[in-house]
CSV table of C-alpha atoms in Angstrom, one decimal:
chain,number,residue,atom,x,y,z
P,102,MET,CA,31.8,-16.7,-1.2
P,103,ILE,CA,29.1,-14.8,-3.2
P,104,ARG,CA,30.3,-14.2,-6.8
P,105,TYR,CA,29.1,-11.1,-8.6
P,106,GLY,CA,28.8,-10.0,-12.2
P,107,ILE,CA,28.4,-6.4,-13.3
P,108,VAL,CA,26.1,-5.3,-16.2
P,109,GLY,CA,27.1,-1.9,-17.7
P,110,CYS,CA,30.6,-0.6,-17.4
P,111,GLY,CA,29.8,3.1,-17.2
P,112,HIS,CA,30.7,5.6,-14.4
P,113,ILE,CA,28.8,4.0,-11.6
P,114,ALA,CA,30.2,0.5,-12.2
P,115,LYS,CA,33.5,1.5,-10.6
P,116,LYS,CA,31.7,2.0,-7.2
P,117,HIS,CA,30.4,-1.6,-7.5
P,118,VAL,CA,33.8,-2.9,-8.4
P,119,ASP,CA,35.3,-1.2,-5.3
P,120,ALA,CA,32.4,-2.3,-3.1
P,121,ILE,CA,32.7,-6.0,-4.1
P,122,ALA,CA,36.5,-5.9,-3.5
P,123,ALA,CA,35.9,-4.5,0.0
P,124,VAL,CA,33.5,-7.2,1.2
P,125,ASP,CA,35.2,-10.3,2.5
P,126,ASP,CA,32.7,-12.8,1.2
P,127,ALA,CA,32.1,-11.2,-2.2
P,128,GLN,CA,34.1,-11.6,-5.4
P,129,LEU,CA,33.8,-10.1,-8.9
P,130,VAL,CA,34.0,-12.8,-11.6
P,131,ALA,CA,32.4,-11.2,-14.7
P,132,VAL,CA,31.5,-7.9,-16.3
P,133,CYS,CA,29.2,-7.2,-19.3
P,134,ASP,CA,29.0,-4.2,-21.7
P,135,THR,CA,28.0,-3.9,-25.3
P,136,ASN,CA,30.9,-1.5,-25.9
P,137,PRO,CA,34.2,-3.5,-26.1
P,138,GLU,CA,36.2,-0.4,-25.1
P,139,ARG,CA,34.4,0.2,-21.9
P,140,LEU,CA,34.4,-3.5,-21.2
P,141,GLN,CA,38.2,-3.8,-21.6
P,142,ALA,CA,38.8,-1.5,-18.6
P,143,PHE,CA,36.9,-3.8,-16.3
P,144,ALA,CA,37.7,-7.3,-17.7
P,145,THR,CA,41.0,-7.6,-15.9
P,146,ASP,CA,42.6,-9.7,-13.1
P,147,GLY,CA,40.6,-12.8,-13.7
P,148,VAL,CA,37.3,-11.0,-14.4
P,149,GLN,CA,35.7,-12.5,-17.5
P,150,GLY,CA,34.3,-10.0,-20.0
P,151,TYR,CA,31.1,-10.4,-22.0
P,152,THR,CA,29.4,-8.3,-24.7
P,153,ASP,CA,26.2,-10.3,-24.5
P,154,LEU,CA,24.3,-10.6,-21.2
P,155,ALA,CA,22.7,-13.9,-22.1
P,156,ASP,CA,26.1,-15.4,-22.4
P,157,MET,CA,27.2,-14.0,-19.1
P,158,LEU,CA,24.1,-15.3,-17.3
P,159,LYS,CA,25.0,-18.8,-18.5
P,160,ASN,CA,28.1,-18.7,-16.3
P,161,PRO,CA,27.3,-21.0,-13.3
P,162,ASP,CA,30.0,-19.2,-11.2
P,163,ILE,CA,27.8,-16.1,-11.0
P,164,ASP,CA,25.5,-15.9,-8.0
P,165,ALA,CA,24.3,-12.2,-8.3
P,166,VAL,CA,24.5,-9.4,-10.9
P,167,CYS,CA,24.7,-5.6,-10.4
P,168,ILE,CA,22.7,-3.7,-12.9
P,169,CYS,CA,24.6,-0.5,-13.7
P,170,THR,CA,23.1,0.6,-17.0
P,171,PRO,CA,21.0,3.6,-17.9
P,172,SER,CA,17.8,3.7,-15.8
P,173,GLY,CA,15.4,2.8,-18.6
P,174,LEU,CA,17.1,-0.5,-19.1
P,175,HIS,CA,16.9,-1.7,-15.5
P,176,ALA,CA,13.6,-3.5,-15.6
P,177,ASP,CA,14.3,-5.8,-18.6
P,178,LEU,CA,17.8,-6.6,-17.5
P,179,THR,CA,16.7,-7.4,-13.9
P,180,ILE,CA,14.0,-9.7,-15.2
P,181,GLN,CA,16.5,-11.4,-17.5
P,182,ALA,CA,18.9,-12.0,-14.7
P,183,ALA,CA,16.2,-13.2,-12.3
P,184,GLU,CA,14.9,-15.7,-14.9
P,185,ALA,CA,18.5,-17.0,-15.1
P,186,GLY,CA,18.4,-17.7,-11.4
P,187,LYS,CA,20.7,-14.8,-10.4
P,188,HIS,CA,20.2,-12.4,-7.5
P,189,VAL,CA,20.0,-8.8,-8.5
P,190,VAL,CA,21.5,-5.5,-7.1
P,191,VAL,CA,20.0,-2.8,-9.2
P,192,GLU,CA,21.0,0.9,-9.3
P,193,LYS,CA,18.6,3.6,-8.5
P,194,PRO,CA,15.9,4.3,-9.7
P,195,MET,CA,15.0,0.6,-9.9
P,196,ALA,CA,12.7,1.5,-12.8
P,197,LEU,CA,11.0,4.5,-14.4
P,198,THR,CA,7.4,3.1,-14.1
P,199,LEU,CA,5.5,1.3,-11.4
P,200,GLU,CA,4.5,-1.3,-14.0
P,201,ASP,CA,8.2,-2.1,-14.6
P,202,ALA,CA,9.0,-2.1,-10.9
P,203,ASP,CA,6.2,-4.6,-10.2
P,204,ARG,CA,7.4,-6.8,-13.1
P,205,MET,CA,10.9,-6.9,-11.5
P,206,ILE,CA,9.6,-7.7,-8.1
P,207,ASP,CA,7.3,-10.5,-9.5
P,208,ALA,CA,10.2,-12.0,-11.5
P,209,CYS,CA,12.5,-12.2,-8.5
P,210,GLU,CA,9.8,-13.8,-6.4
P,211,LYS,CA,8.8,-16.3,-9.0
P,212,ASN,CA,12.4,-17.3,-9.6
P,213,GLY,CA,13.4,-17.5,-5.9
P,214,VAL,CA,16.0,-14.8,-6.1
P,215,LEU,CA,16.6,-11.6,-4.0
P,216,MET,CA,16.7,-8.0,-5.2
P,217,ALA,CA,18.4,-5.1,-3.6
P,218,VAL,CA,18.0,-1.5,-4.8
P,219,VAL,CA,21.0,0.8,-4.4
P,220,HIS,CA,19.9,3.5,-2.0
P,221,PRO,CA,23.2,3.8,-0.1
P,222,ASN,CA,22.5,7.0,1.7
P,223,ARG,CA,20.6,5.1,4.4
P,224,PHE,CA,24.0,4.0,5.7
P,225,ARG,CA,25.5,7.4,6.2
P,226,PRO,CA,26.5,8.0,9.9
P,227,ALA,CA,24.4,11.2,10.3
P,228,ILE,CA,21.4,9.5,8.7
P,229,ARG,CA,21.7,6.5,11.0
P,230,GLU,CA,21.8,8.9,14.0
P,231,LEU,CA,18.6,10.6,12.7
P,232,ARG,CA,16.9,7.2,12.3
P,233,LYS,CA,17.7,6.4,15.9
P,234,LYS,CA,16.0,9.6,17.1
P,235,MET,CA,13.0,8.8,14.9
P,236,ASP,CA,12.7,5.3,16.4
P,237,ALA,CA,13.0,6.7,19.9
P,238,GLY,CA,10.2,9.2,19.4
P,239,ALA,CA,12.6,12.0,20.3
P,240,PHE,CA,10.8,14.5,18.0
P,241,GLY,CA,7.4,14.0,19.6
P,242,LYS,CA,4.6,15.0,17.2
P,243,ILE,CA,6.2,15.9,13.9
P,244,GLY,CA,4.9,19.1,12.2
P,245,HIS,CA,6.7,18.9,8.9
P,246,ALA,CA,9.8,17.8,7.0
P,247,ASN,CA,11.9,19.1,4.1
P,248,ALA,CA,13.9,17.2,1.5
P,249,THR,CA,16.1,19.5,-0.6
P,250,VAL,CA,18.5,18.8,-3.5
P,251,ARG,CA,20.1,21.9,-4.9
P,252,TRP,CA,22.7,20.6,-7.3
P,253,ASN,CA,24.5,21.4,-10.5
P,254,ARG,CA,24.4,19.2,-13.6
P,255,ASN,CA,25.6,21.5,-16.4
P,256,GLN,CA,24.8,21.1,-20.1
P,257,ALA,CA,28.0,19.2,-20.7
P,258,TYR,CA,26.9,16.6,-18.2
P,259,TYR,CA,23.7,16.0,-20.3
P,260,ASP,CA,25.5,16.2,-23.6
P,261,GLN,CA,28.1,13.5,-22.7
P,262,ALA,CA,25.6,10.7,-23.2
P,263,PRO,CA,22.4,10.7,-25.4
P,264,TRP,CA,20.3,9.0,-22.7
P,265,ARG,CA,20.9,11.7,-20.1
P,266,GLY,CA,17.9,14.1,-19.6
P,267,THR,CA,15.5,11.9,-21.5
P,268,LYS,CA,12.2,10.8,-20.1
P,269,ALA,CA,12.7,7.2,-21.4
P,270,MET,CA,16.1,6.6,-19.9
P,271,ASP,CA,16.9,9.3,-17.3
P,272,GLY,CA,13.6,10.4,-15.9
P,273,GLY,CA,14.5,13.9,-14.7
P,274,VAL,CA,15.8,15.5,-11.6
P,275,LEU,CA,13.4,13.8,-9.2
P,276,MET,CA,14.0,10.4,-10.7
P,277,ASN,CA,17.7,10.5,-11.3
P,278,GLN,CA,19.2,12.9,-8.7
P,279,ALA,CA,16.7,13.4,-5.9
P,280,ILE,CA,15.3,9.9,-5.5
P,281,HIS,CA,18.0,9.1,-2.8
P,282,ASN,CA,16.7,11.9,-0.7
P,283,LEU,CA,13.1,10.9,-1.2
P,284,ASP,CA,14.0,7.4,0.0
P,285,LEU,CA,15.4,9.0,3.2
P,286,LEU,CA,12.3,11.2,3.6
P,287,LEU,CA,10.0,8.1,3.4
P,288,TRP,CA,12.3,6.1,5.6
P,289,MET,CA,12.0,8.7,8.3
P,290,MET,CA,8.4,9.9,7.8
P,291,GLY,CA,6.5,6.9,6.6
P,292,GLU,CA,3.8,6.7,3.9
P,293,VAL,CA,2.5,9.7,1.9
P,294,ASP,CA,-1.2,10.4,1.7
P,295,GLU,CA,-1.3,13.1,-1.0
P,296,VAL,CA,1.1,15.1,-3.2
P,297,GLN,CA,0.9,18.3,-5.3
P,298,SER,CA,3.8,19.3,-7.5
P,299,TYR,CA,5.1,21.8,-10.0
P,300,GLN,CA,7.9,20.9,-12.4
P,301,ALA,CA,9.7,22.7,-15.2
P,302,THR,CA,12.6,22.6,-17.6
P,303,ARG,CA,14.0,26.0,-17.0
P,304,ILE,CA,17.6,26.1,-17.9
P,305,ARG,CA,19.0,22.8,-19.3
P,306,ASN,CA,18.4,21.8,-22.8
P,307,ILE,CA,16.8,18.4,-22.0
P,308,GLU,CA,13.5,16.6,-22.4
P,309,ALA,CA,12.8,15.9,-18.7
P,310,GLU,CA,12.4,18.5,-15.9
P,311,ASP,CA,15.4,20.2,-14.4
P,312,THR,CA,13.5,21.8,-11.5
P,313,SER,CA,10.7,20.4,-9.2
P,314,VAL,CA,8.9,21.7,-6.1
P,315,SER,CA,6.3,19.5,-4.4
P,316,VAL,CA,4.2,19.6,-1.2
P,317,VAL,CA,3.2,16.4,0.5
P,318,ARG,CA,0.9,15.3,3.3
P,319,PHE,CA,1.9,12.2,5.1
P,320,LYS,CA,-0.5,9.6,6.4
P,321,ASN,CA,0.5,10.6,9.9
P,322,GLY,CA,-0.8,14.1,9.3
P,323,ALA,CA,2.6,15.8,8.9
P,324,LEU,CA,3.4,18.0,5.9
P,325,GLY,CA,6.5,18.0,3.7
P,326,VAL,CA,8.2,20.0,1.1
P,327,ILE,CA,10.4,18.5,-1.7
P,328,GLU,CA,12.7,20.8,-3.7
P,329,ALA,CA,15.0,19.5,-6.3
P,330,ALA,CA,17.0,21.2,-9.1
P,331,VAL,CA,20.1,20.6,-11.2
P,332,THR,CA,20.3,24.2,-12.2
P,333,ILE,CA,22.3,25.7,-9.3
P,334,TYR,CA,25.1,27.9,-10.3
P,335,PRO,CA,28.0,27.2,-10.4
P,336,ARG,CA,28.3,23.9,-8.4
P,337,ASN,CA,26.4,21.7,-6.0
P,338,LEU,CA,25.1,23.8,-3.1
P,339,GLU,CA,23.0,21.6,-0.8
P,340,GLU,CA,21.4,18.2,-0.2
P,341,SER,CA,19.5,18.2,3.1
P,342,LEU,CA,16.9,16.4,5.1
P,343,SER,CA,15.2,18.4,7.8
P,344,ILE,CA,12.7,17.2,10.4
P,345,PHE,CA,10.7,19.5,12.7
P,346,GLY,CA,8.8,18.2,15.7
P,347,GLU,CA,7.3,19.5,19.0
P,348,LYS,CA,10.3,18.3,21.0
P,349,GLY,CA,13.1,18.2,18.4
P,350,THR,CA,14.7,19.8,15.3
P,351,ALA,CA,17.3,18.1,13.1
P,352,VAL,CA,18.9,19.2,9.9
P,353,ILE,CA,21.3,16.9,8.0
P,354,GLY,CA,23.0,18.8,5.2
P,355,GLY,CA,26.0,20.1,3.4
P,356,PRO,CA,26.7,19.7,-0.4
P,357,THR,CA,25.7,16.1,0.3
P,358,ALA,CA,23.6,15.1,3.3
P,359,ASN,CA,26.5,13.9,5.5
P,360,TRP,CA,26.8,16.6,8.2
P,361,ILE,CA,24.6,17.5,11.1
P,362,LYS,CA,23.7,21.2,10.8
P,363,THR,CA,21.1,21.4,13.6
P,364,TRP,CA,20.5,18.9,16.4
P,365,LYS,CA,18.2,20.0,19.2
P,366,PHE,CA,16.1,17.8,21.4
P,367,GLU,CA,14.1,18.6,24.5
P,368,ASP,CA,15.1,15.4,26.3
P,369,GLU,CA,18.8,15.4,25.3
P,370,PRO,CA,21.4,17.6,27.2
P,371,GLU,CA,23.3,20.0,24.9
P,372,GLU,CA,26.6,18.4,25.8
P,373,VAL,CA,25.3,15.0,24.4
P,374,SER,CA,24.1,16.8,21.2
P,375,LYS,CA,27.5,18.4,20.8
P,376,GLU,CA,29.2,15.0,21.2
P,377,THR,CA,27.0,13.5,18.5
P,378,ILE,CA,27.8,16.4,16.1
P,379,ALA,CA,31.5,16.1,16.8
P,380,ARG,CA,31.5,12.4,16.3
P,381,ILE,CA,29.9,12.8,12.9
P,382,GLU,CA,32.3,15.6,11.9
P,383,GLU,CA,35.2,13.2,12.5
P,384,ASP,CA,33.9,10.7,9.9
P,385,PRO,CA,30.9,12.1,8.1
P,386,PHE,CA,31.1,9.5,5.2
P,387,GLY,CA,31.7,6.3,7.2
P,388,ILE,CA,31.8,3.1,5.2
P,389,PRO,CA,31.0,3.7,1.5
P,390,GLY,CA,27.3,3.3,0.9
P,391,HIS,CA,27.8,0.9,-2.1
P,392,GLN,CA,30.0,-1.3,0.1
P,393,CYS,CA,27.2,-1.4,2.7
P,394,ILE,CA,24.7,-2.4,0.0
P,395,ILE,CA,27.0,-5.2,-1.3
P,396,GLN,CA,27.8,-6.4,2.3
P,397,ASP,CA,24.1,-6.5,3.1
P,398,MET,CA,23.2,-8.3,-0.1
P,399,THR,CA,25.9,-10.8,0.4
P,400,GLU,CA,24.7,-11.6,3.9
P,401,ALA,CA,21.1,-11.7,2.7
P,402,ILE,CA,22.0,-14.3,0.1
P,403,GLN,CA,23.9,-16.4,2.6
P,404,THR,CA,21.1,-16.3,5.2
P,405,GLY,CA,18.0,-16.2,3.0
P,406,ARG,CA,16.7,-13.0,4.5
P,407,LYS,CA,15.5,-9.9,2.5
P,408,PRO,CA,18.0,-7.1,1.8
P,409,ILE,CA,17.6,-4.0,3.9
P,410,VAL,CA,16.7,-2.0,0.7
P,411,SER,CA,14.5,-4.6,-1.0
P,412,GLY,CA,12.6,-4.2,-4.2
P,413,GLU,CA,9.5,-3.2,-2.3
P,414,GLU,CA,11.5,-0.5,-0.5
P,415,GLY,CA,12.9,0.8,-3.8
P,416,ARG,CA,9.4,0.9,-5.2
P,417,ARG,CA,8.2,3.3,-2.4
P,418,ALA,CA,10.5,6.1,-3.6
P,419,LEU,CA,9.7,5.4,-7.2
P,420,SER,CA,6.0,5.7,-6.4
P,421,LEU,CA,6.5,9.1,-4.8
P,422,VAL,CA,8.4,10.3,-7.9
P,423,ILE,CA,5.6,9.0,-10.2
P,424,ALA,CA,3.0,10.8,-8.1
P,425,CYS,CA,4.9,14.1,-8.2
P,426,GLN,CA,5.2,13.8,-12.0
P,427,LEU,CA,1.5,13.0,-12.4
P,428,ALA,CA,0.5,15.9,-10.2
P,429,ALA,CA,2.6,18.3,-12.2
P,430,GLU,CA,1.2,17.0,-15.5
P,431,THR,CA,-2.4,17.2,-14.4
P,432,GLY,CA,-2.3,20.2,-12.2
P,433,GLN,CA,-4.2,18.2,-9.6
P,434,PRO,CA,-3.3,16.7,-6.2
P,435,VAL,CA,-2.5,12.9,-6.4
P,436,LYS,CA,-3.7,10.6,-3.7
P,437,MET,CA,-1.2,7.7,-3.2
P,438,ASP,CA,-4.0,5.2,-2.5
P,439,THR,CA,-5.7,6.1,-5.7
P,440,LEU,CA,-2.5,5.8,-7.7
P,441,GLU,CA,-1.9,2.3,-6.2
P,442,ARG,CA,-5.5,1.2,-7.0
P,443,LYS,CA,-5.1,2.2,-10.6
P,444,GLN,CA,-1.8,0.4,-10.7
P,445,LYS,CA,-3.4,-2.8,-9.4
P,446,LYS,CA,-6.1,-2.6,-12.0
P,447,ARG,CA,-3.5,-2.2,-14.7
P,448,GLY,CA,-1.5,-5.1,-13.3
């Protein structure tokens, strides 16, 4: 039995509670929040509550902690947990800077603990089918790919908590909303060579950007377009991932990227394609993504292997967001290799 504690009892914590409850070899034993009122709702049924993380980390019954706080706090809390010998499941984005991400990875390695980053969309049934096609080479030579997030986060959403929409704690539409889709884009397409980006705060009264459009060139030569906005009226319109190759076209979309919208492959009979689409339509959501993350982390701790979405995997999506932000700030293309070299010098 792997015993978990949760740090931060906000909105996302409920998904972690449900995920831990759904995994046979996982158990929630503690929760921590500096707000006693928020804490009270979670510290029930034998789950011990703490208002101080240091106190919770002294609990020898805790094997792993889930970091569910505002994004800007992820790094320091992860390091604190790692230094206490606890494995870490950290919500996305794992950090807001590459420096912090590297500190987190280093702390976990030095203390012999595992870290998983919550990118649960990899476990969606349609996305798994798409990955199978990528692994099989069914697209042939890929021309380009699109990652699109056209969502609504109204002003009331940002006004409900002072950290939302800030650069220090939220990070903007790419960092907070679109990073899941960027993780999928990289998972399918591989490493990025260069990125150019434009970002703006057009409609929401926030510090960070609410709209972003980027063009990327992958190291395999394919091109890509990233579009992300939280300004769509009046509600979420689309989250999609599209891949276009010489022998195949696939679009995973809907308000969230759970449905197959287009599925055409030269080497696959149309009847087979229709069967795949119909199977996804029957259960587009599958097992909840957070449950998959906790299940995978539980098994990783038990066996000593790395989680599927490790700290290094989480860092890849963060690095792309940082590159887009830098390109927008400077008005110049950013080479990923150059960005990483500068990061190593700073490290």
